[in-house]
Amino acid sequence: MKVDELVAISESLGGDFKSIEPHLIRLEKHLTLRTYLSGYTLSDFDHKIWVAIKSNRVAVSFVRKGTYANLQRWFLYVEQVHPEIQTEVKAADAVRKGKVQAASRAGASYNLALQETEKGVVTRFLPEPSGYLHIGHAKAALLSDYFAHQAYDGKLRLRLDDTNPSREREEFQDAIVEDLAMMGIKPDVVTYTSDYFDHLYETCLTLIKEGHAYADDTDVKTMRKERWDGLESKRRNRTVEENLRIFDQMKNGTEEGLQNCIRAKISVDNPNKAMRDPVIYRCNPDDPHHRTGTRWKMYPTYDLACPVVDSLEGVTHALRSTEYTDRNPQFQWFLDTLKLRQVYMWDFSRMNFIRTFLSKRKLAKLVDNGSVWGWDDPRMPTIRGVRRRGMTIPALRDFILKQGPSRNIVTMDWTSFWAANKKEIDPVAPRYTAILKKDSVMVTIKGADAPTEPRAEDKPLHPKNPAVGTKKMAFSQELILDQADAKSFKDGEEITLMQWGNVFVRDVTGSDPITGLTCELHLQGDVRSTDKKVTWLSTQGQQLIDAELWDFDYLITKDKLEDEDDLDKFLNPTTSTMEKAYCDEGVTKLKKDDIIQLERRGYYRVDKAYNDGTEKKIVLFCIPSGKNK
């Protein structure tokens, strides 16, 4: 091999096995009659390639197995005769392990041994602005941010992949930037794939001129079948001149141009179907681009734009979910064919939850047909949706980072997600009281200790955290209770009114529903001795506040929605419930997005504060506690 070939190999050994195997085969042949890669002593090429293999767990494991005898002989010889070469690897490992130790202790392994980090780390987050970010995107964003800003002193680039004007809007673009900021992610640079449309156009011209791409007017259905069956397109062997002419027609949006696309000339029958001549340019003259307007009538696809712009922008390590694993050899093909700077790939498993789908197309369908209130609906698995449901940003970050960058694909239950949130909110959520309006029961308090006039006392908002503050709690001879509690009482039974004391049930009016109770106050009673401890509200000495208590269910009835499933058949017919209630007057001080606990009901997020708008009521959304119902 020539010097430039050895240089290229030294920069191309950081991917998965599919991408590095061709380079290992070339090294095996080159070392047939050689002790060193270049010359008769340890050269820079030996040093760089040995370190590259040693730094890639996949590569070093394969070499040590001995499948390639010459490569194994060289690798072990250098390791034994030149121990100094390992100093660099060990030093880099020590620094990296120290930086990821805290994250690994938290429950996930971050020991990825990313390649050539000593040269700097630049990661990127690459969302398409065709919808709002969902929790799957959050994992990609947080992991890219972690490796750029915490594990290494690197940079994170946000690049909005705006190559499909049919589905993209400025609204989504702005929402993505806002959601990242809300999650505490601060990209060092923000760019757009559309910034590089001119460069990508020239790149496609180069591929065509060098015989690596061709124009194809095969209809979509036939093309899909030919690719699946491993059959060559009838247009695959068009001349370079013909391909260039048609590409120009595509650029101008002519009738002939609109019938064509450009395909990379990689393979017809590769076992990996992602390598079967993928489409890299297609026409779209009808939808103006939200940034470039009507200047372009054709646009590059993700398969071309991703490797080209990653390399051009200086991205060193691209992290993406395992659904793209089959595309890694394709990514490498573009880098090699176009002689671009190496970008290392790392695949991680996407986050899957039961009875949840993350397809933006399907989520958009729910928004468009009115099945949900919008992208921020609390039933939606978007960042804004789970935030509106009551997920806190610290809990969201902690939960996702604890999943780590593992490739193991699992489907999680939402209970663990919300249990992480409960740990965050329970120590600080102030406590209030709500009584359902429907069939609420009027209670008259009698006895020597019963208050003759309504009064108010300061009570702690949190039983274990004085820093949360206090609230005014009203006491009087007239109270209301929940119907369900009243139905459980027996005549003469001693029960506890929470934060007041014990009472004896004396008179019960009605049966189904119960309409009234008389209770005798017994403050000398031991609250620890009663079986029933109930919430209540005084109807005197305070204003009872109208409230709506909302709860939500899964959007679909099936644990895992398959690609071929008809979404409409599995939509849950009832996904929200609302009960009207009275709350204590203290809730009037709450603001939108405050998180509270209603005693004996659970945690709630304030979706509408009492004083917001003209309708005087508070709207509360129930936050899952992490327990199965």
XYZ file of C-alpha atoms in Angstrom:
629
model
C 0.000 0.000 0.000
C 1.049 3.568 -0.656
C 1.573 6.187 2.028
C -1.752 7.925 1.385
C -3.553 4.580 1.649
C -1.976 3.890 5.048
C -2.967 7.379 6.192
C -6.575 6.756 5.092
C -6.696 3.419 6.930
C -5.316 4.939 10.129
C -8.289 7.331 10.105
C -10.910 4.700 9.239
C -10.700 2.115 12.015
C -13.126 3.646 14.468
C -16.454 2.271 13.301
C -18.311 -0.978 13.697
C -17.165 -4.272 12.187
C -18.990 -3.804 8.885
C -17.199 -0.526 8.236
C -13.689 -1.588 9.336
C -13.548 -5.119 7.882
C -12.434 -4.000 4.374
C -9.535 -2.060 5.946
C -8.483 -5.055 8.070
C -8.435 -7.243 4.944
C -6.166 -4.757 3.185
C -3.824 -4.668 6.177
C -3.758 -8.482 6.231
C -2.601 -8.614 2.608
C -0.092 -5.806 3.076
C 1.590 -7.589 6.035
C 2.061 -10.928 4.234
C 5.851 -10.530 4.007
C 6.357 -7.605 6.362
C 7.230 -7.176 10.027
C 6.225 -3.513 10.026
C 3.747 -1.616 7.908
C 6.392 0.722 6.549
C 10.160 0.185 6.624
C 12.142 -1.973 9.034
C 11.386 -0.247 12.336
C 8.293 1.009 14.121
C 6.941 3.844 11.946
C 4.302 6.505 12.524
C 1.913 4.368 10.487
C 2.488 1.354 12.743
C 1.959 3.565 15.771
C -1.258 5.204 14.510
C -2.865 2.041 13.163
C -1.922 -0.032 16.229
C -3.414 2.630 18.539
C -6.531 2.876 16.332
C -7.115 -0.883 16.540
C -6.343 -0.981 20.261
C -8.808 1.862 20.885
C -11.649 0.073 19.076
C -12.978 -2.831 21.140
C -14.575 -4.443 18.109
C -11.362 -4.277 16.091
C -8.997 -5.475 18.814
C -11.277 -8.382 19.695
C -11.414 -9.504 16.069
C -7.651 -9.193 15.559
C -6.861 -11.228 18.667
C -9.079 -14.084 17.426
C -6.522 -14.733 14.691
C -8.843 -14.787 11.693
C -6.239 -12.709 9.866
C -2.938 -14.368 10.801
C -0.580 -11.714 9.460
C -2.472 -8.888 11.121
C -2.569 -10.776 14.426
C 1.175 -11.504 14.214
C 1.995 -7.844 13.595
C -0.345 -6.587 16.332
C 1.048 -8.928 19.020
C 4.657 -8.325 17.946
C 4.292 -4.536 18.252
C 2.554 -4.968 21.618
C 5.397 -7.146 22.996
C 8.439 -5.421 21.486
C 7.255 -1.820 21.851
C 5.584 -1.454 25.275
C 6.012 2.322 25.028
C 3.261 2.438 22.423
C 0.722 1.545 25.082
C 1.509 4.604 27.197
C -0.596 6.855 24.998
C -3.547 4.467 25.082
C -3.359 4.034 28.846
C -3.115 7.776 29.502
C -6.107 8.527 27.322
C -8.073 5.722 28.967
C -7.303 7.065 32.446
C -8.599 10.531 31.602
C -11.718 9.191 29.930
C -12.500 6.750 32.749
C -12.205 9.502 35.308
C -14.660 11.699 33.441
C -17.304 9.001 32.956
C -16.933 7.373 36.370
C -19.720 9.391 37.957
C -22.170 8.616 35.167
C -21.342 4.915 35.263
C -21.863 4.800 39.020
C -25.309 6.291 38.448
C -26.432 3.133 36.702
C -25.169 3.069 33.104
C -21.844 2.272 31.451
C -20.305 5.169 29.556
C -17.050 3.344 28.909
C -17.281 3.514 25.102
C -13.613 4.073 24.251
C -14.459 6.659 21.610
C -11.738 6.800 18.989
C -9.085 9.504 18.766
C -10.597 11.694 21.443
C -7.154 13.146 22.091
C -7.606 15.060 18.825
C -10.779 16.676 20.105
C -14.442 15.719 20.319
C -17.222 17.320 18.296
C -20.655 15.699 18.475
C -23.862 16.760 16.794
C -27.589 16.536 17.319
C -29.399 16.247 13.994
C -33.209 16.557 14.251
C -35.519 17.078 11.303
C -37.823 20.087 11.916
C -40.945 18.105 10.972
C -42.423 17.859 14.465
C -41.734 18.509 18.110
C -38.970 16.674 19.950
C -40.063 13.458 21.647
C -38.344 11.509 24.418
C -36.391 9.490 21.852
C -34.859 12.693 20.540
C -34.132 13.713 24.116
C -31.879 10.681 24.549
C -29.907 11.478 21.383
C -29.562 15.123 22.399
C -28.550 14.436 26.010
C -26.007 11.748 25.077
C -24.433 13.982 22.427
C -24.331 16.816 24.957
C -22.847 14.520 27.614
C -19.936 13.299 25.485
C -19.223 16.778 24.135
C -19.455 18.798 27.335
C -19.005 16.402 30.270
C -16.989 13.344 29.302
C -14.714 15.435 27.080
C -13.938 19.101 26.721
C -15.493 19.202 23.287
C -18.224 20.922 21.308
C -21.825 20.104 20.481
C -23.299 21.195 17.172
C -27.042 21.453 16.569
C -27.827 20.980 12.887
C -31.457 21.123 11.786
C -31.788 18.619 8.938
C -34.163 20.628 6.769
C -34.052 18.718 3.471
C -37.763 17.922 3.075
C -39.895 21.088 2.709
C -43.081 19.012 2.469
C -42.951 18.185 6.178
C -40.905 20.970 7.743
C -42.054 24.228 9.291
C -40.400 27.132 11.056
C -42.683 26.426 14.025
C -41.013 23.041 14.555
C -37.553 24.506 14.048
C -38.083 27.130 16.752
C -39.668 24.580 19.102
C -36.629 22.289 18.835
C -34.262 25.091 19.857
C -36.560 26.052 22.746
C -36.945 22.468 23.969
C -33.180 21.902 23.987
C -32.712 25.062 26.036
C -35.435 23.875 28.425
C -33.495 20.602 28.901
C -30.331 22.528 29.723
C -28.625 21.677 26.425
C -26.606 24.540 24.970
C -25.154 23.767 21.544
C -21.957 25.597 20.715
C -23.044 26.095 17.107
C -26.443 26.039 15.369
C -26.532 25.321 11.625
C -28.923 23.989 9.007
C -28.401 21.379 6.320
C -29.879 23.990 3.951
C -26.757 26.087 4.598
C -24.930 23.492 2.495
C -27.347 23.023 -0.415
C -24.836 24.532 -2.870
C -22.048 22.279 -1.607
C -24.281 19.202 -1.689
C -25.303 20.039 -5.259
C -21.631 20.161 -6.261
C -20.997 16.922 -4.371
C -23.739 15.170 -6.307
C -22.272 16.498 -9.558
C -18.929 14.993 -8.555
C -20.503 11.610 -7.845
C -22.214 11.620 -11.236
C -19.070 12.704 -13.112
C -17.024 9.966 -11.438
C -19.605 7.302 -12.275
C -20.815 6.862 -8.692
C -24.398 8.098 -9.214
C -27.070 7.926 -11.885
C -30.491 9.341 -12.743
C -33.423 6.949 -12.458
C -37.037 7.468 -13.548
C -38.255 4.076 -12.317
C -41.575 4.465 -10.516
C -41.515 4.214 -6.713
C -43.318 0.868 -6.485
C -41.069 -0.820 -9.046
C -37.913 0.681 -7.541
C -38.872 -0.558 -4.099
C -39.459 -4.086 -5.443
C -36.215 -4.123 -7.452
C -34.227 -3.039 -4.419
C -35.892 -5.703 -2.282
C -35.262 -8.423 -4.877
C -31.703 -7.286 -5.635
C -32.440 -6.440 -9.266
C -30.590 -3.857 -11.334
C -32.499 -0.777 -12.490
C -32.812 -0.448 -16.252
C -31.333 3.060 -15.857
C -28.254 2.010 -13.874
C -25.900 2.083 -16.865
C -26.834 5.434 -18.292
C -23.857 7.443 -19.519
C -22.324 10.162 -17.386
C -23.410 12.743 -19.968
C -27.026 11.571 -19.856
C -27.036 11.595 -16.055
C -25.622 15.127 -15.951
C -28.222 16.329 -18.466
C -31.087 14.870 -16.444
C -29.671 16.239 -13.176
C -29.805 19.690 -14.760
C -33.416 19.034 -15.773
C -34.174 18.107 -12.158
C -32.560 21.327 -10.992
C -34.827 23.323 -13.322
C -37.929 21.334 -12.403
C -38.792 20.343 -15.979
C -41.293 17.600 -16.791
C -38.476 15.142 -17.500
C -36.578 16.219 -14.406
C -39.565 15.672 -12.132
C -39.798 12.060 -13.263
C -36.269 11.314 -12.054
C -34.237 10.982 -8.891
C -30.509 10.496 -8.399
C -29.274 7.229 -6.884
C -25.822 6.404 -5.536
C -24.226 3.570 -7.524
C -23.136 1.334 -4.640
C -24.574 -2.152 -5.079
C -27.514 -3.961 -6.601
C -27.679 -7.029 -4.375
C -25.703 -6.317 -1.226
C -27.169 -8.363 1.673
C -27.478 -5.047 3.503
C -30.376 -3.434 1.668
C -29.277 0.045 2.754
C -26.374 -0.422 0.326
C -28.636 -1.084 -2.672
C -28.277 2.145 -4.655
C -30.019 4.550 -2.251
C -31.741 7.706 -3.515
C -29.601 10.762 -2.802
C -31.501 13.547 -4.603
C -35.218 13.967 -5.355
C -37.427 16.685 -6.768
C -39.941 18.774 -4.837
C -40.934 21.874 -6.830
C -44.307 22.416 -5.150
C -43.442 23.156 -1.514
C -41.384 26.291 -0.787
C -38.557 25.686 1.667
C -39.035 27.616 4.907
C -35.503 29.055 4.627
C -34.526 29.011 0.938
C -37.958 29.651 -0.552
C -38.369 28.459 -4.152
C -34.710 28.652 -5.168
C -34.332 24.869 -5.233
C -36.645 22.419 -6.935
C -34.681 19.360 -5.779
C -33.192 18.419 -2.450
C -30.547 16.019 -1.089
C -31.686 13.112 1.063
C -30.475 12.324 4.564
C -28.273 9.503 3.228
C -26.125 11.939 1.246
C -26.367 15.050 3.407
C -25.552 13.357 6.721
C -22.012 12.033 5.999
C -21.035 14.947 3.767
C -22.057 17.727 6.156
C -20.863 15.819 9.244
C -17.398 15.625 7.724
C -17.492 19.181 6.427
C -18.535 20.637 9.808
C -15.778 18.846 11.708
C -17.965 16.364 13.541
C -15.706 13.701 15.052
C -18.229 11.357 16.664
C -21.812 10.925 15.434
C -24.165 9.220 17.872
C -27.445 7.858 16.550
C -29.936 5.132 17.418
C -29.594 1.511 16.338
C -32.332 1.885 13.721
C -29.572 3.466 11.594
C -27.029 0.659 12.107
C -27.584 -0.783 8.633
C -26.782 2.637 7.202
C -23.313 2.800 8.774
C -21.554 1.038 5.840
C -23.410 3.392 3.482
C -22.197 6.372 5.559
C -18.641 5.035 5.278
C -19.016 4.484 1.526
C -19.737 8.171 0.990
C -16.753 9.190 3.138
C -14.418 6.826 1.271
C -15.779 7.546 -2.202
C -15.673 11.310 -1.749
C -12.367 11.116 0.159
C -13.829 12.972 3.118
C -12.478 13.293 6.652
C -13.406 10.339 8.868
C -16.397 10.620 11.199
C -16.744 7.896 13.844
C -20.148 6.364 14.467
C -21.669 5.074 17.689
C -25.105 3.464 17.810
C -27.243 3.449 20.944
C -30.611 1.842 21.568
C -33.633 4.087 21.240
C -35.982 4.435 24.189
C -39.091 2.319 23.767
C -42.046 2.446 26.156
C -45.093 0.215 26.333
C -48.277 1.444 24.656
C -46.343 4.304 23.096
C -45.169 5.109 19.569
C -42.579 7.705 18.584
C -43.199 7.930 14.840
C -43.521 11.639 14.051
C -45.799 10.782 11.131
C -48.214 8.949 13.416
C -47.980 11.566 16.139
C -48.719 14.281 13.569
C -51.784 12.306 12.484
C -53.167 12.448 16.039
C -52.589 16.195 16.139
C -54.129 16.783 12.710
C -57.269 14.706 13.320
C -57.932 16.212 16.753
C -57.321 13.036 18.789
C -55.086 15.152 21.035
C -54.999 18.860 21.855
C -51.663 19.462 20.174
C -47.987 18.501 20.262
C -47.849 19.546 23.931
C -50.818 17.380 24.922
C -50.004 15.620 28.235
C -50.764 12.265 26.572
C -48.088 12.820 23.904
C -44.556 11.374 24.320
C -43.061 14.713 23.262
C -40.780 16.711 25.535
C -43.518 19.297 25.852
C -46.112 16.591 26.444
C -44.327 14.911 29.350
C -43.440 18.332 30.745
C -47.103 19.330 30.657
C -47.965 16.056 32.370
C -45.610 17.068 35.195
C -42.183 15.610 34.407
C -39.410 17.818 35.758
C -36.339 18.558 33.670
C -33.850 17.309 36.334
C -35.739 13.989 36.534
C -35.928 13.708 32.744
C -32.190 14.291 32.346
C -31.340 11.916 35.174
C -33.582 9.137 33.862
C -32.247 9.292 30.304
C -28.584 9.554 31.280
C -29.002 6.540 33.558
C -30.089 4.522 30.516
C -26.678 5.251 29.040
C -25.438 4.686 25.472
C -25.977 0.912 25.496
C -27.033 -0.840 22.282
C -29.336 -3.241 24.163
C -32.902 -2.677 22.971
C -35.550 -2.922 25.681
C -39.153 -1.792 26.020
C -39.631 -0.020 29.309
C -42.668 0.502 31.466
C -43.590 4.107 32.157
C -43.618 3.393 35.894
C -39.824 3.672 36.165
C -39.923 6.962 34.251
C -42.453 8.531 36.602
C -40.905 6.969 39.702
C -37.739 8.944 38.909
C -39.869 12.082 38.781
C -41.507 11.343 42.134
C -38.099 11.317 43.821
C -37.585 14.819 42.497
C -40.964 16.341 43.425
C -41.975 14.582 46.651
C -39.513 16.430 48.928
C -40.666 19.870 47.731
C -44.280 19.609 46.547
C -46.608 21.639 48.821
C -49.716 19.852 50.110
C -53.267 21.022 49.493
C -56.750 19.487 49.763
C -59.445 18.765 47.185
C -62.979 17.367 47.684
C -64.959 16.145 44.682
C -68.051 18.239 43.997
C -70.187 15.306 42.898
C -72.212 14.088 45.872
C -69.935 15.864 48.365
C -71.266 15.347 51.898
C -72.137 18.168 54.314
C -70.792 17.538 57.823
C -71.862 19.310 61.024
C -69.308 19.293 63.835
C -70.657 19.109 67.404
C -69.079 18.784 70.825
C -67.473 20.868 73.526
C -64.365 21.493 71.408
C -66.245 22.464 68.260
C -65.386 26.035 67.171
C -68.151 28.514 67.826
C -66.857 30.782 65.058
C -64.729 29.992 61.973
C -61.026 30.416 62.556
C -57.791 29.956 60.619
C -54.469 28.466 61.675
C -51.058 28.348 60.023
C -50.228 24.813 58.925
C -47.062 23.528 57.184
C -47.338 23.068 53.442
C -45.058 20.022 53.682
C -44.937 17.638 56.660
C -41.158 17.107 56.436
C -39.816 20.227 54.770
C -40.401 23.487 56.677
C -38.698 25.443 53.893
C -41.750 24.906 51.665
C -43.670 27.315 53.903
C -47.087 27.492 55.553
C -50.710 27.999 54.552
C -53.847 29.213 56.266
C -56.190 26.350 57.156
C -59.820 27.100 58.022
C -61.725 25.363 60.864
C -65.486 25.639 61.517
C -68.618 23.679 62.427
C -69.461 23.045 58.752
C -67.306 20.840 56.538
C -67.545 18.811 53.341
C -66.209 15.303 52.743
C -65.924 13.013 49.743
C -68.917 10.714 49.195
C -66.648 7.641 49.013
C -65.252 8.377 52.478
C -68.687 9.009 54.018
C -70.010 5.707 52.639
C -67.268 3.825 54.454
C -68.194 5.170 57.926
C -70.152 3.236 60.513
C -72.411 4.893 63.072
C -70.383 5.554 66.234
C -67.036 4.918 64.501
C -64.058 7.062 65.478
C -62.249 8.527 62.494
C -59.526 11.139 62.001
C -59.974 14.459 60.223
C -56.453 15.031 58.878
C -54.594 17.978 60.448
C -57.371 18.487 63.006
C -58.099 15.433 65.137
C -60.564 12.621 65.834
C -64.363 12.676 65.627
C -67.133 10.177 66.323
C -69.679 9.591 63.587
C -73.099 10.188 65.185
C -75.840 10.741 62.618
C -75.894 9.697 58.952
C -78.483 11.134 56.548
C -79.278 9.228 53.352
C -77.621 6.092 52.036
C -76.847 6.228 48.291
C -75.823 8.946 48.173
C -75.216 10.035 51.735
C -76.319 13.649 52.019
C -75.237 14.621 55.513
C -73.295 13.648 58.627
C -73.103 14.840 62.193
C -69.799 14.217 63.971
C -68.696 14.824 67.534
C -65.244 16.329 67.884
C -62.942 14.282 70.109
C -59.558 16.005 70.176
C -58.399 13.791 73.035
C -58.558 10.765 70.726
C -55.357 9.082 69.506
C -54.994 9.619 65.742
C -52.783 6.530 65.589
C -55.660 4.317 66.726
C -58.083 5.075 63.880
C -58.327 3.104 60.642
C -59.705 5.961 58.585
C -57.960 9.273 58.095
C -59.852 11.518 55.721
C -59.429 14.857 53.990
C -62.000 17.597 54.447
C -62.648 21.259 53.789
C -64.322 23.883 55.914
C -67.151 25.666 54.104
C -66.807 28.646 56.425
C -63.843 30.924 57.059
C -62.460 30.499 53.520
C -63.511 30.632 49.888
C -63.792 27.189 48.317
C -62.011 27.256 44.971
C -63.451 25.611 41.857
C -61.051 23.084 40.377
C -60.810 20.608 37.501
C -58.845 17.443 38.230
C -57.667 15.801 34.995
C -56.185 12.343 34.586
C -54.897 10.674 31.427
C -54.452 7.200 29.976
C -52.329 5.663 27.197
C -53.135 6.698 23.633
C -53.114 3.110 22.344
C -54.335 -0.209 23.686
C -51.466 -2.400 22.412
C -48.161 -2.698 24.293
C -46.045 -2.541 21.108
C -47.346 -1.130 17.853
C -45.823 -2.894 14.838
C -45.048 -1.105 11.566
C -47.826 -2.948 9.752
C -50.454 -2.213 12.427
C -53.337 0.109 11.600
C -53.047 2.890 14.175
C -56.773 3.629 14.144
C -57.608 0.090 15.267
C -55.529 0.411 18.414
C -56.401 3.937 19.516
C -57.702 4.045 23.070
C -61.286 5.421 22.904
C -61.049 7.135 26.310
C -57.729 8.729 27.186
C -58.756 11.537 29.550
C -61.115 12.021 32.471
C -62.037 15.152 34.395
C -63.669 15.547 37.793
C -64.845 18.841 39.249
C -63.743 19.571 42.783
C -63.375 22.175 45.502
C -59.883 23.103 46.707
C -58.788 25.036 49.747
C -58.234 28.731 49.293
C -54.464 28.374 49.401
C -54.365 27.178 45.774
C -55.192 30.699 44.574
C -51.523 31.583 45.132
C -50.286 28.893 42.755
C -48.843 29.718 39.334
C -48.986 27.791 36.086
C -46.492 24.854 36.056
C -46.322 24.678 39.875
C -46.329 21.088 41.129
C -48.331 20.191 44.237
C -49.688 17.190 46.085
C -53.380 16.892 46.828
C -53.638 14.940 50.055
C -54.662 11.306 49.426
C -55.015 11.947 45.680
C -51.518 12.329 44.320
C -49.289 14.829 42.578
C -50.615 17.468 40.206
C -49.233 20.105 37.885
C -51.034 23.443 37.581
C -52.077 23.754 33.929
C -54.166 26.890 34.528
C -53.745 29.066 37.589
C -56.837 30.373 39.371
C -56.142 33.969 38.414
C -55.275 33.280 34.762
C -58.018 34.251 32.342
C -61.579 35.316 33.074
C -62.872 31.992 34.407
C -62.006 31.733 38.081
C -60.956 28.122 38.485
C -57.744 26.139 38.776
C -56.978 23.313 36.328
C -54.790 20.504 37.657
C -53.223 17.614 35.701
C -52.518 14.403 37.600
C -48.846 13.356 37.549
C -48.241 9.586 37.504
C -46.521 8.450 40.685
C -44.655 5.510 39.208
C -46.984 2.933 40.724
C -49.094 0.600 38.611
C -52.775 1.389 38.940
